């Protein structure tokens, strides 16, 4: 390659610095998706669809990096937009996950009815996780990968699956990006649909993680947070006027030898509110799901 450049410089008597500047300009233009071929003018780089896609990759924290602001004002706007947009997007995705938890719990209830007499509760949770994982694999990865393969002429199925995985795990390497070709029909609309796919896909990934963390044996965060949280809770209760809690045993009559179930009651409250009312207080019992504290 260098020998060809030297031959071109010697033949046309062109300064070498101008050749190097030409290649630098071509490189910068290619990075900005500007490429004129066949004496044809490309579409504007910042169309509405492209800008919409860029905004979606910012607030979803995917950030491919193929397109980025170049001016001072553009960089400042991007910073402010991300500071405001990312928390709001996380709140939106959390609300969508809460809505999707209802059909997920309905599936769990059906599994309890079908398998409750044959399997332990932890095994049913694993079956529920398997169902959610299978649905995630089919509807969020396999089907979109097949669609991308049909739309993008240069993508294989593995390329499309790789893009889906890298995007929905928010890695965002940027080596593949849908609608990258200037000849892509309905490119702006296609970019908008891809942005919607990213947001919905991230919601499904968050649902998968929520289902995973419902299983105590698979919730790896307990190795880092539980002890510290318990210590902080104990310090808070000791230094505040909040009612202290004692662990209630399986034997509600108070006999020795009971095993802890994770059910908590306020001190001085026994068997619900009855005892507290007898003592002249507004007795209340605080209960937590035994599933969440089961080990």
PDB file of C-alpha atoms in Angstrom:
ATOM      1  CA  UNK A   1       0.000   0.000   0.000  1.00  0.00           C
ATOM      2  CA  UNK A   2       2.795   2.434   0.884  1.00  0.00           C
ATOM      3  CA  UNK A   3       4.588   1.604  -2.350  1.00  0.00           C
ATOM      4  CA  UNK A   4       1.453   2.563  -4.305  1.00  0.00           C
ATOM      5  CA  UNK A   5       1.298   5.887  -2.482  1.00  0.00           C
ATOM      6  CA  UNK A   6       4.964   6.559  -3.242  1.00  0.00           C
ATOM      7  CA  UNK A   7       4.366   5.725  -6.921  1.00  0.00           C
ATOM      8  CA  UNK A   8       1.331   8.036  -7.045  1.00  0.00           C
ATOM      9  CA  UNK A   9       3.291  10.899  -5.439  1.00  0.00           C
ATOM     10  CA  UNK A  10       6.193  10.443  -7.856  1.00  0.00           C
ATOM     11  CA  UNK A  11       3.932  10.211 -10.917  1.00  0.00           C
ATOM     12  CA  UNK A  12       1.647  13.180 -10.192  1.00  0.00           C
ATOM     13  CA  UNK A  13       4.085  15.301  -8.210  1.00  0.00           C
ATOM     14  CA  UNK A  14       1.679  15.684  -5.295  1.00  0.00           C
ATOM     15  CA  UNK A  15       3.041  16.675  -1.862  1.00  0.00           C
ATOM     16  CA  UNK A  16       2.963  13.776   0.570  1.00  0.00           C
ATOM     17  CA  UNK A  17       1.334  15.925   3.256  1.00  0.00           C
ATOM     18  CA  UNK A  18      -1.671  16.533   1.016  1.00  0.00           C
ATOM     19  CA  UNK A  19      -2.066  12.775   0.495  1.00  0.00           C
ATOM     20  CA  UNK A  20      -1.956  12.178   4.241  1.00  0.00           C
ATOM     21  CA  UNK A  21      -4.505  14.966   4.814  1.00  0.00           C
ATOM     22  CA  UNK A  22      -6.771  13.396   2.191  1.00  0.00           C
ATOM     23  CA  UNK A  23      -6.739  10.041   3.999  1.00  0.00           C
ATOM     24  CA  UNK A  24      -7.390  11.801   7.319  1.00  0.00           C
ATOM     25  CA  UNK A  25     -10.429  13.558   5.871  1.00  0.00           C
ATOM     26  CA  UNK A  26     -11.731  10.290   4.408  1.00  0.00           C
ATOM     27  CA  UNK A  27     -11.331   8.575   7.769  1.00  0.00           C
ATOM     28  CA  UNK A  28     -13.197  11.331   9.632  1.00  0.00           C
ATOM     29  CA  UNK A  29     -15.975  11.336   7.040  1.00  0.00           C
ATOM     30  CA  UNK A  30     -16.365   7.563   7.299  1.00  0.00           C
ATOM     31  CA  UNK A  31     -16.624   7.778  11.089  1.00  0.00           C
ATOM     32  CA  UNK A  32     -19.447  10.275  10.659  1.00  0.00           C
ATOM     33  CA  UNK A  33     -21.210   7.944   8.203  1.00  0.00           C
ATOM     34  CA  UNK A  34     -20.475  10.310   5.304  1.00  0.00           C
ATOM     35  CA  UNK A  35     -19.521   8.427   2.175  1.00  0.00           C
ATOM     36  CA  UNK A  36     -20.112   9.696  -1.347  1.00  0.00           C
ATOM     37  CA  UNK A  37     -19.971   6.958  -3.941  1.00  0.00           C
ATOM     38  CA  UNK A  38     -20.921   7.143  -7.590  1.00  0.00           C
ATOM     39  CA  UNK A  39     -21.167  10.951  -7.403  1.00  0.00           C
ATOM     40  CA  UNK A  40     -24.359  10.652  -5.355  1.00  0.00           C
ATOM     41  CA  UNK A  41     -25.218  12.793  -2.333  1.00  0.00           C
ATOM     42  CA  UNK A  42     -26.027  10.881   0.843  1.00  0.00           C
ATOM     43  CA  UNK A  43     -28.938  11.613   3.121  1.00  0.00           C
ATOM     44  CA  UNK A  44     -28.311  14.047   5.998  1.00  0.00           C
ATOM     45  CA  UNK A  45     -26.462  12.423   8.880  1.00  0.00           C
ATOM     46  CA  UNK A  46     -28.825  13.726  11.584  1.00  0.00           C
ATOM     47  CA  UNK A  47     -32.276  12.786  10.381  1.00  0.00           C
ATOM     48  CA  UNK A  48     -35.148  12.535  12.855  1.00  0.00           C
ATOM     49  CA  UNK A  49     -34.916   8.743  12.927  1.00  0.00           C
ATOM     50  CA  UNK A  50     -31.148   8.810  13.464  1.00  0.00           C
ATOM     51  CA  UNK A  51     -31.493  11.410  16.226  1.00  0.00           C
ATOM     52  CA  UNK A  52     -34.275   9.389  17.862  1.00  0.00           C
ATOM     53  CA  UNK A  53     -32.104   6.282  17.793  1.00  0.00           C
ATOM     54  CA  UNK A  54     -29.146   8.211  19.193  1.00  0.00           C
ATOM     55  CA  UNK A  55     -31.306   9.558  22.041  1.00  0.00           C
ATOM     56  CA  UNK A  56     -32.564   6.058  22.822  1.00  0.00           C
ATOM     57  CA  UNK A  57     -29.056   4.634  23.020  1.00  0.00           C
ATOM     58  CA  UNK A  58     -28.098   7.424  25.429  1.00  0.00           C
ATOM     59  CA  UNK A  59     -30.931   7.090  27.938  1.00  0.00           C
ATOM     60  CA  UNK A  60     -30.811   3.288  27.790  1.00  0.00           C
ATOM     61  CA  UNK A  61     -27.039   3.454  28.500  1.00  0.00           C
ATOM     62  CA  UNK A  62     -26.285   1.260  25.472  1.00  0.00           C
ATOM     63  CA  UNK A  63     -24.153   3.927  23.798  1.00  0.00           C
ATOM     64  CA  UNK A  64     -22.822   2.396  20.572  1.00  0.00           C
ATOM     65  CA  UNK A  65     -20.494   5.319  19.896  1.00  0.00           C
ATOM     66  CA  UNK A  66     -20.949   5.276  16.122  1.00  0.00           C
ATOM     67  CA  UNK A  67     -22.529   8.733  16.264  1.00  0.00           C
ATOM     68  CA  UNK A  68     -21.442  11.353  18.775  1.00  0.00           C
ATOM     69  CA  UNK A  69     -21.733  15.133  19.174  1.00  0.00           C
ATOM     70  CA  UNK A  70     -18.852  17.134  17.754  1.00  0.00           C
ATOM     71  CA  UNK A  71     -19.609  20.701  18.868  1.00  0.00           C
ATOM     72  CA  UNK A  72     -19.267  22.169  22.340  1.00  0.00           C
ATOM     73  CA  UNK A  73     -22.997  22.856  22.586  1.00  0.00           C
ATOM     74  CA  UNK A  74     -23.819  19.334  21.436  1.00  0.00           C
ATOM     75  CA  UNK A  75     -21.588  17.777  24.087  1.00  0.00           C
ATOM     76  CA  UNK A  76     -23.040  20.012  26.820  1.00  0.00           C
ATOM     77  CA  UNK A  77     -26.588  19.174  25.755  1.00  0.00           C
ATOM     78  CA  UNK A  78     -25.737  15.451  25.783  1.00  0.00           C
ATOM     79  CA  UNK A  79     -24.495  15.685  29.376  1.00  0.00           C
ATOM     80  CA  UNK A  80     -27.604  17.500  30.605  1.00  0.00           C
ATOM     81  CA  UNK A  81     -29.889  15.212  28.600  1.00  0.00           C
ATOM     82  CA  UNK A  82     -28.320  12.071  30.106  1.00  0.00           C
ATOM     83  CA  UNK A  83     -28.441  13.451  33.666  1.00  0.00           C
ATOM     84  CA  UNK A  84     -32.184  13.998  33.315  1.00  0.00           C
ATOM     85  CA  UNK A  85     -33.082  11.225  30.897  1.00  0.00           C
ATOM     86  CA  UNK A  86     -31.367   8.189  32.399  1.00  0.00           C
ATOM     87  CA  UNK A  87     -33.116   8.337  35.823  1.00  0.00           C
ATOM     88  CA  UNK A  88     -36.482   8.962  34.169  1.00  0.00           C
ATOM     89  CA  UNK A  89     -35.906   6.051  31.799  1.00  0.00           C
ATOM     90  CA  UNK A  90     -35.008   3.741  34.689  1.00  0.00           C
ATOM     91  CA  UNK A  91     -38.197   4.810  36.472  1.00  0.00           C
ATOM     92  CA  UNK A  92     -40.209   4.088  33.315  1.00  0.00           C
ATOM     93  CA  UNK A  93     -38.628   0.663  32.857  1.00  0.00           C
ATOM     94  CA  UNK A  94     -39.227  -0.165  36.535  1.00  0.00           C
ATOM     95  CA  UNK A  95     -42.912   0.722  36.129  1.00  0.00           C
ATOM     96  CA  UNK A  96     -43.131  -1.507  33.037  1.00  0.00           C
ATOM     97  CA  UNK A  97     -41.479  -4.357  34.942  1.00  0.00           C
ATOM     98  CA  UNK A  98     -44.059  -3.961  37.713  1.00  0.00           C
ATOM     99  CA  UNK A  99     -46.804  -4.337  35.092  1.00  0.00           C
ATOM    100  CA  UNK A 100     -45.136  -7.416  33.584  1.00  0.00           C
ATOM    101  CA  UNK A 101     -44.801  -8.997  37.024  1.00  0.00           C
ATOM    102  CA  UNK A 102     -48.541  -9.604  37.076  1.00  0.00           C
ATOM    103  CA  UNK A 103     -48.633 -12.069  34.160  1.00  0.00           C
ATOM    104  CA  UNK A 104     -45.363 -13.524  35.462  1.00  0.00           C
ATOM    105  CA  UNK A 105     -46.959 -14.197  38.843  1.00  0.00           C
ATOM    106  CA  UNK A 106     -49.981 -15.644  37.065  1.00  0.00           C
ATOM    107  CA  UNK A 107     -47.655 -18.169  35.404  1.00  0.00           C
ATOM    108  CA  UNK A 108     -46.149 -18.904  38.820  1.00  0.00           C
ATOM    109  CA  UNK A 109     -49.620 -19.507  40.266  1.00  0.00           C
ATOM    110  CA  UNK A 110     -50.449 -21.948  37.463  1.00  0.00           C
ATOM    111  CA  UNK A 111     -47.219 -23.829  38.144  1.00  0.00           C
ATOM    112  CA  UNK A 112     -48.115 -24.005  41.834  1.00  0.00           C
ATOM    113  CA  UNK A 113     -51.477 -25.505  40.971  1.00  0.00           C
ATOM    114  CA  UNK A 114     -50.019 -28.043  38.549  1.00  0.00           C
ATOM    115  CA  UNK A 115     -46.851 -28.980  40.414  1.00  0.00           C
ATOM    116  CA  UNK A 116     -47.502 -27.987  44.016  1.00  0.00           C
ATOM    117  CA  UNK A 117     -48.262 -31.535  45.158  1.00  0.00           C
ATOM    118  CA  UNK A 118     -45.137 -33.005  43.530  1.00  0.00           C
ATOM    119  CA  UNK A 119     -42.365 -30.408  43.797  1.00  0.00           C
ATOM    120  CA  UNK A 120     -40.883 -28.277  46.536  1.00  0.00           C
ATOM    121  CA  UNK A 121     -41.461 -24.517  46.423  1.00  0.00           C
ATOM    122  CA  UNK A 122     -37.853 -23.866  45.416  1.00  0.00           C
ATOM    123  CA  UNK A 123     -38.164 -26.313  42.522  1.00  0.00           C
ATOM    124  CA  UNK A 124     -41.324 -24.559  41.345  1.00  0.00           C
ATOM    125  CA  UNK A 125     -39.432 -21.266  41.427  1.00  0.00           C
ATOM    126  CA  UNK A 126     -36.757 -22.816  39.220  1.00  0.00           C
ATOM    127  CA  UNK A 127     -39.441 -24.014  36.789  1.00  0.00           C
ATOM    128  CA  UNK A 128     -40.894 -20.512  36.746  1.00  0.00           C
ATOM    129  CA  UNK A 129     -37.450 -19.079  36.006  1.00  0.00           C
ATOM    130  CA  UNK A 130     -37.058 -21.603  33.186  1.00  0.00           C
ATOM    131  CA  UNK A 131     -40.360 -20.543  31.616  1.00  0.00           C
ATOM    132  CA  UNK A 132     -39.440 -16.847  31.799  1.00  0.00           C
ATOM    133  CA  UNK A 133     -35.965 -17.580  30.376  1.00  0.00           C
ATOM    134  CA  UNK A 134     -37.413 -19.565  27.473  1.00  0.00           C
ATOM    135  CA  UNK A 135     -39.879 -16.794  26.624  1.00  0.00           C
ATOM    136  CA  UNK A 136     -37.085 -14.225  26.841  1.00  0.00           C
ATOM    137  CA  UNK A 137     -34.867 -16.271  24.544  1.00  0.00           C
ATOM    138  CA  UNK A 138     -37.586 -16.752  21.923  1.00  0.00           C
ATOM    139  CA  UNK A 139     -39.332 -13.365  21.875  1.00  0.00           C
ATOM    140  CA  UNK A 140     -36.432 -11.044  22.707  1.00  0.00           C
ATOM    141  CA  UNK A 141     -33.464 -12.745  21.042  1.00  0.00           C
ATOM    142  CA  UNK A 142     -34.354 -15.401  18.458  1.00  0.00           C
ATOM    143  CA  UNK A 143     -37.320 -13.751  16.707  1.00  0.00           C
ATOM    144  CA  UNK A 144     -35.703 -10.270  16.554  1.00  0.00           C
ATOM    145  CA  UNK A 145     -32.465 -11.870  15.309  1.00  0.00           C
ATOM    146  CA  UNK A 146     -34.381 -13.566  12.498  1.00  0.00           C
ATOM    147  CA  UNK A 147     -36.042 -10.246  11.610  1.00  0.00           C
ATOM    148  CA  UNK A 148     -32.703  -8.409  11.589  1.00  0.00           C
ATOM    149  CA  UNK A 149     -31.237 -11.122   9.365  1.00  0.00           C
ATOM    150  CA  UNK A 150     -34.055 -10.611   6.864  1.00  0.00           C
ATOM    151  CA  UNK A 151     -33.686  -6.811   6.861  1.00  0.00           C
ATOM    152  CA  UNK A 152     -29.907  -6.393   7.049  1.00  0.00           C
ATOM    153  CA  UNK A 153     -28.361  -7.979   3.913  1.00  0.00           C
ATOM    154  CA  UNK A 154     -24.863  -8.256   5.379  1.00  0.00           C
ATOM    155  CA  UNK A 155     -25.854  -9.820   8.724  1.00  0.00           C
ATOM    156  CA  UNK A 156     -25.870 -13.514   9.448  1.00  0.00           C
ATOM    157  CA  UNK A 157     -28.125 -14.936  12.141  1.00  0.00           C
ATOM    158  CA  UNK A 158     -25.155 -15.073  14.503  1.00  0.00           C
ATOM    159  CA  UNK A 159     -24.380 -11.420  13.788  1.00  0.00           C
ATOM    160  CA  UNK A 160     -27.967 -10.438  14.568  1.00  0.00           C
ATOM    161  CA  UNK A 161     -28.084 -12.537  17.743  1.00  0.00           C
ATOM    162  CA  UNK A 162     -24.745 -11.032  18.777  1.00  0.00           C
ATOM    163  CA  UNK A 163     -26.144  -7.527  18.231  1.00  0.00           C
ATOM    164  CA  UNK A 164     -29.236  -8.292  20.336  1.00  0.00           C
ATOM    165  CA  UNK A 165     -27.148  -9.714  23.167  1.00  0.00           C
ATOM    166  CA  UNK A 166     -24.588  -6.891  23.179  1.00  0.00           C
ATOM    167  CA  UNK A 167     -27.356  -4.269  23.084  1.00  0.00           C
ATOM    168  CA  UNK A 168     -29.691  -5.697  25.731  1.00  0.00           C
ATOM    169  CA  UNK A 169     -26.831  -6.292  28.139  1.00  0.00           C
ATOM    170  CA  UNK A 170     -25.950  -2.589  27.597  1.00  0.00           C
ATOM    171  CA  UNK A 171     -22.420  -3.487  26.486  1.00  0.00           C
ATOM    172  CA  UNK A 172     -22.897  -1.603  23.219  1.00  0.00           C
ATOM    173  CA  UNK A 173     -19.683  -2.344  21.369  1.00  0.00           C
ATOM    174  CA  UNK A 174     -20.946  -0.565  18.263  1.00  0.00           C
ATOM    175  CA  UNK A 175     -19.482  -2.906  15.653  1.00  0.00           C
ATOM    176  CA  UNK A 176     -23.028  -3.690  14.460  1.00  0.00           C
ATOM    177  CA  UNK A 177     -25.803  -1.146  14.196  1.00  0.00           C
ATOM    178  CA  UNK A 178     -29.156  -1.553  12.416  1.00  0.00           C
ATOM    179  CA  UNK A 179     -29.913   0.846   9.565  1.00  0.00           C
ATOM    180  CA  UNK A 180     -26.228   1.573   9.007  1.00  0.00           C
ATOM    181  CA  UNK A 181     -26.566   1.412   5.234  1.00  0.00           C
ATOM    182  CA  UNK A 182     -27.521   4.599   3.407  1.00  0.00           C
ATOM    183  CA  UNK A 183     -29.572   2.535   0.944  1.00  0.00           C
ATOM    184  CA  UNK A 184     -31.772   1.136   3.748  1.00  0.00           C
ATOM    185  CA  UNK A 185     -35.429   1.732   2.778  1.00  0.00           C
ATOM    186  CA  UNK A 186     -37.488   3.648   5.356  1.00  0.00           C
ATOM    187  CA  UNK A 187     -34.313   4.146   7.324  1.00  0.00           C
ATOM    188  CA  UNK A 188     -35.743   6.744   9.735  1.00  0.00           C
ATOM    189  CA  UNK A 189     -38.780   4.619  10.619  1.00  0.00           C
ATOM    190  CA  UNK A 190     -36.533   1.575  10.956  1.00  0.00           C
ATOM    191  CA  UNK A 191     -34.345   3.435  13.474  1.00  0.00           C
ATOM    192  CA  UNK A 192     -37.397   4.359  15.563  1.00  0.00           C
ATOM    193  CA  UNK A 193     -38.586   0.730  15.638  1.00  0.00           C
ATOM    194  CA  UNK A 194     -35.102  -0.382  16.741  1.00  0.00           C
ATOM    195  CA  UNK A 195     -35.188   2.154  19.574  1.00  0.00           C
ATOM    196  CA  UNK A 196     -38.540   0.798  20.776  1.00  0.00           C
ATOM    197  CA  UNK A 197     -37.094  -2.725  20.610  1.00  0.00           C
ATOM    198  CA  UNK A 198     -34.164  -1.677  22.813  1.00  0.00           C
ATOM    199  CA  UNK A 199     -36.423  -0.211  25.503  1.00  0.00           C
ATOM    200  CA  UNK A 200     -38.821  -3.168  25.523  1.00  0.00           C
ATOM    201  CA  UNK A 201     -35.929  -5.625  25.454  1.00  0.00           C
ATOM    202  CA  UNK A 202     -34.300  -3.962  28.452  1.00  0.00           C
ATOM    203  CA  UNK A 203     -37.625  -4.190  30.285  1.00  0.00           C
ATOM    204  CA  UNK A 204     -37.758  -7.935  29.635  1.00  0.00           C
ATOM    205  CA  UNK A 205     -34.168  -8.300  30.828  1.00  0.00           C
ATOM    206  CA  UNK A 206     -35.065  -6.502  34.063  1.00  0.00           C
ATOM    207  CA  UNK A 207     -38.047  -8.838  34.497  1.00  0.00           C
ATOM    208  CA  UNK A 208     -35.719 -11.810  34.075  1.00  0.00           C
ATOM    209  CA  UNK A 209     -33.368 -10.446  36.751  1.00  0.00           C
ATOM    210  CA  UNK A 210     -36.281  -9.797  39.113  1.00  0.00           C
ATOM    211  CA  UNK A 211     -37.451 -13.390  38.655  1.00  0.00           C
ATOM    212  CA  UNK A 212     -33.900 -14.633  39.170  1.00  0.00           C
ATOM    213  CA  UNK A 213     -33.456 -12.696  42.399  1.00  0.00           C
ATOM    214  CA  UNK A 214     -36.723 -14.096  43.760  1.00  0.00           C
ATOM    215  CA  UNK A 215     -34.836 -17.369  44.254  1.00  0.00           C
ATOM    216  CA  UNK A 216     -32.694 -16.952  47.400  1.00  0.00           C
ATOM    217  CA  UNK A 217     -30.108 -19.508  46.250  1.00  0.00           C
ATOM    218  CA  UNK A 218     -29.501 -17.544  43.025  1.00  0.00           C
ATOM    219  CA  UNK A 219     -29.588 -14.052  44.502  1.00  0.00           C
ATOM    220  CA  UNK A 220     -25.864 -13.334  44.563  1.00  0.00           C
ATOM    221  CA  UNK A 221     -26.447  -9.845  45.975  1.00  0.00           C
ATOM    222  CA  UNK A 222     -27.161 -11.361  49.393  1.00  0.00           C
ATOM    223  CA  UNK A 223     -23.469 -12.195  49.726  1.00  0.00           C
ATOM    224  CA  UNK A 224     -22.632  -8.496  49.549  1.00  0.00           C
ATOM    225  CA  UNK A 225     -25.625  -6.694  51.032  1.00  0.00           C
ATOM    226  CA  UNK A 226     -27.518  -8.792  53.576  1.00  0.00           C
ATOM    227  CA  UNK A 227     -25.048  -8.687  56.459  1.00  0.00           C
ATOM    228  CA  UNK A 228     -24.419  -4.974  56.053  1.00  0.00           C
ATOM    229  CA  UNK A 229     -28.138  -4.233  55.778  1.00  0.00           C
ATOM    230  CA  UNK A 230     -28.915  -6.266  58.890  1.00  0.00           C
ATOM    231  CA  UNK A 231     -26.193  -4.447  60.824  1.00  0.00           C
ATOM    232  CA  UNK A 232     -27.420  -1.050  59.672  1.00  0.00           C
ATOM    233  CA  UNK A 233     -30.996  -1.971  60.514  1.00  0.00           C
ATOM    234  CA  UNK A 234     -30.010  -3.066  64.001  1.00  0.00           C
ATOM    235  CA  UNK A 235     -28.068   0.154  64.598  1.00  0.00           C
ATOM    236  CA  UNK A 236     -30.974   2.218  63.353  1.00  0.00           C
ATOM    237  CA  UNK A 237     -33.464   0.455  65.592  1.00  0.00           C
ATOM    238  CA  UNK A 238     -31.207   0.800  68.615  1.00  0.00           C
ATOM    239  CA  UNK A 239     -30.751   4.534  68.069  1.00  0.00           C
ATOM    240  CA  UNK A 240     -34.298   5.473  67.141  1.00  0.00           C
ATOM    241  CA  UNK A 241     -37.720   5.531  68.717  1.00  0.00           C
ATOM    242  CA  UNK A 242     -39.083   3.078  66.183  1.00  0.00           C
ATOM    243  CA  UNK A 243     -40.582  -0.125  67.699  1.00  0.00           C
ATOM    244  CA  UNK A 244     -38.095  -2.934  67.951  1.00  0.00           C
ATOM    245  CA  UNK A 245     -38.795  -6.314  66.442  1.00  0.00           C
ATOM    246  CA  UNK A 246     -38.161  -9.824  67.633  1.00  0.00           C
ATOM    247  CA  UNK A 247     -38.205 -12.952  65.556  1.00  0.00           C
ATOM    248  CA  UNK A 248     -41.376 -15.000  65.932  1.00  0.00           C
ATOM    249  CA  UNK A 249     -40.983 -18.785  66.083  1.00  0.00           C
ATOM    250  CA  UNK A 250     -43.152 -21.414  64.471  1.00  0.00           C
ATOM    251  CA  UNK A 251     -44.699 -22.149  67.858  1.00  0.00           C
ATOM    252  CA  UNK A 252     -46.913 -19.120  68.439  1.00  0.00           C
ATOM    253  CA  UNK A 253     -47.647 -20.232  72.013  1.00  0.00           C
ATOM    254  CA  UNK A 254     -44.065 -19.284  72.975  1.00  0.00           C
ATOM    255  CA  UNK A 255     -42.740 -22.770  73.653  1.00  0.00           C
ATOM    256  CA  UNK A 256     -39.004 -23.288  73.384  1.00  0.00           C
ATOM    257  CA  UNK A 257     -37.511 -25.129  70.475  1.00  0.00           C
ATOM    258  CA  UNK A 258     -39.391 -23.360  67.679  1.00  0.00           C
ATOM    259  CA  UNK A 259     -37.612 -22.559  64.432  1.00  0.00           C
ATOM    260  CA  UNK A 260     -37.489 -19.106  62.893  1.00  0.00           C
ATOM    261  CA  UNK A 261     -39.787 -18.522  59.933  1.00  0.00           C
ATOM    262  CA  UNK A 262     -38.931 -14.954  59.054  1.00  0.00           C
ATOM    263  CA  UNK A 263     -42.178 -13.577  60.516  1.00  0.00           C
ATOM    264  CA  UNK A 264     -41.674 -10.493  62.689  1.00  0.00           C
ATOM    265  CA  UNK A 265     -43.902  -8.995  65.346  1.00  0.00           C
ATOM    266  CA  UNK A 266     -43.565  -5.847  67.415  1.00  0.00           C
ATOM    267  CA  UNK A 267     -42.354  -6.379  70.965  1.00  0.00           C
ATOM    268  CA  UNK A 268     -45.302  -6.865  73.275  1.00  0.00           C
ATOM    269  CA  UNK A 269     -47.630  -7.909  70.447  1.00  0.00           C
ATOM    270  CA  UNK A 270     -48.735 -11.535  70.346  1.00  0.00           C
ATOM    271  CA  UNK A 271     -51.138 -13.247  67.949  1.00  0.00           C
ATOM    272  CA  UNK A 272     -51.857 -10.169  65.848  1.00  0.00           C
ATOM    273  CA  UNK A 273     -53.397  -7.049  67.271  1.00  0.00           C
ATOM    274  CA  UNK A 274     -55.355  -8.642  70.079  1.00  0.00           C
ATOM    275  CA  UNK A 275     -52.629  -8.629  72.682  1.00  0.00           C
ATOM    276  CA  UNK A 276     -51.595  -5.084  71.866  1.00  0.00           C
ATOM    277  CA  UNK A 277     -55.163  -3.853  72.251  1.00  0.00           C
ATOM    278  CA  UNK A 278     -55.414  -5.578  75.619  1.00  0.00           C
ATOM    279  CA  UNK A 279     -52.287  -3.737  76.744  1.00  0.00           C
ATOM    280  CA  UNK A 280     -53.921  -0.460  75.855  1.00  0.00           C
ATOM    281  CA  UNK A 281     -51.814   0.204  72.771  1.00  0.00           C
ATOM    282  CA  UNK A 282     -52.611   0.235  69.124  1.00  0.00           C
ATOM    283  CA  UNK A 283     -50.892  -3.101  68.683  1.00  0.00           C
ATOM    284  CA  UNK A 284     -49.836  -4.023  65.196  1.00  0.00           C
ATOM    285  CA  UNK A 285     -48.049  -6.989  63.742  1.00  0.00           C
ATOM    286  CA  UNK A 286     -45.488  -6.646  60.961  1.00  0.00           C
ATOM    287  CA  UNK A 287     -45.266  -9.630  58.687  1.00  0.00           C
ATOM    288  CA  UNK A 288     -43.027 -10.347  55.742  1.00  0.00           C
ATOM    289  CA  UNK A 289     -43.347 -13.012  53.075  1.00  0.00           C
ATOM    290  CA  UNK A 290     -41.823 -16.288  54.205  1.00  0.00           C
ATOM    291  CA  UNK A 291     -40.747 -16.921  50.630  1.00  0.00           C
ATOM    292  CA  UNK A 292     -38.434 -13.912  50.675  1.00  0.00           C
ATOM    293  CA  UNK A 293     -36.737 -14.965  53.908  1.00  0.00           C
ATOM    294  CA  UNK A 294     -36.660 -18.697  53.277  1.00  0.00           C
ATOM    295  CA  UNK A 295     -33.200 -20.206  52.994  1.00  0.00           C
TER     296      UNK A 295
END
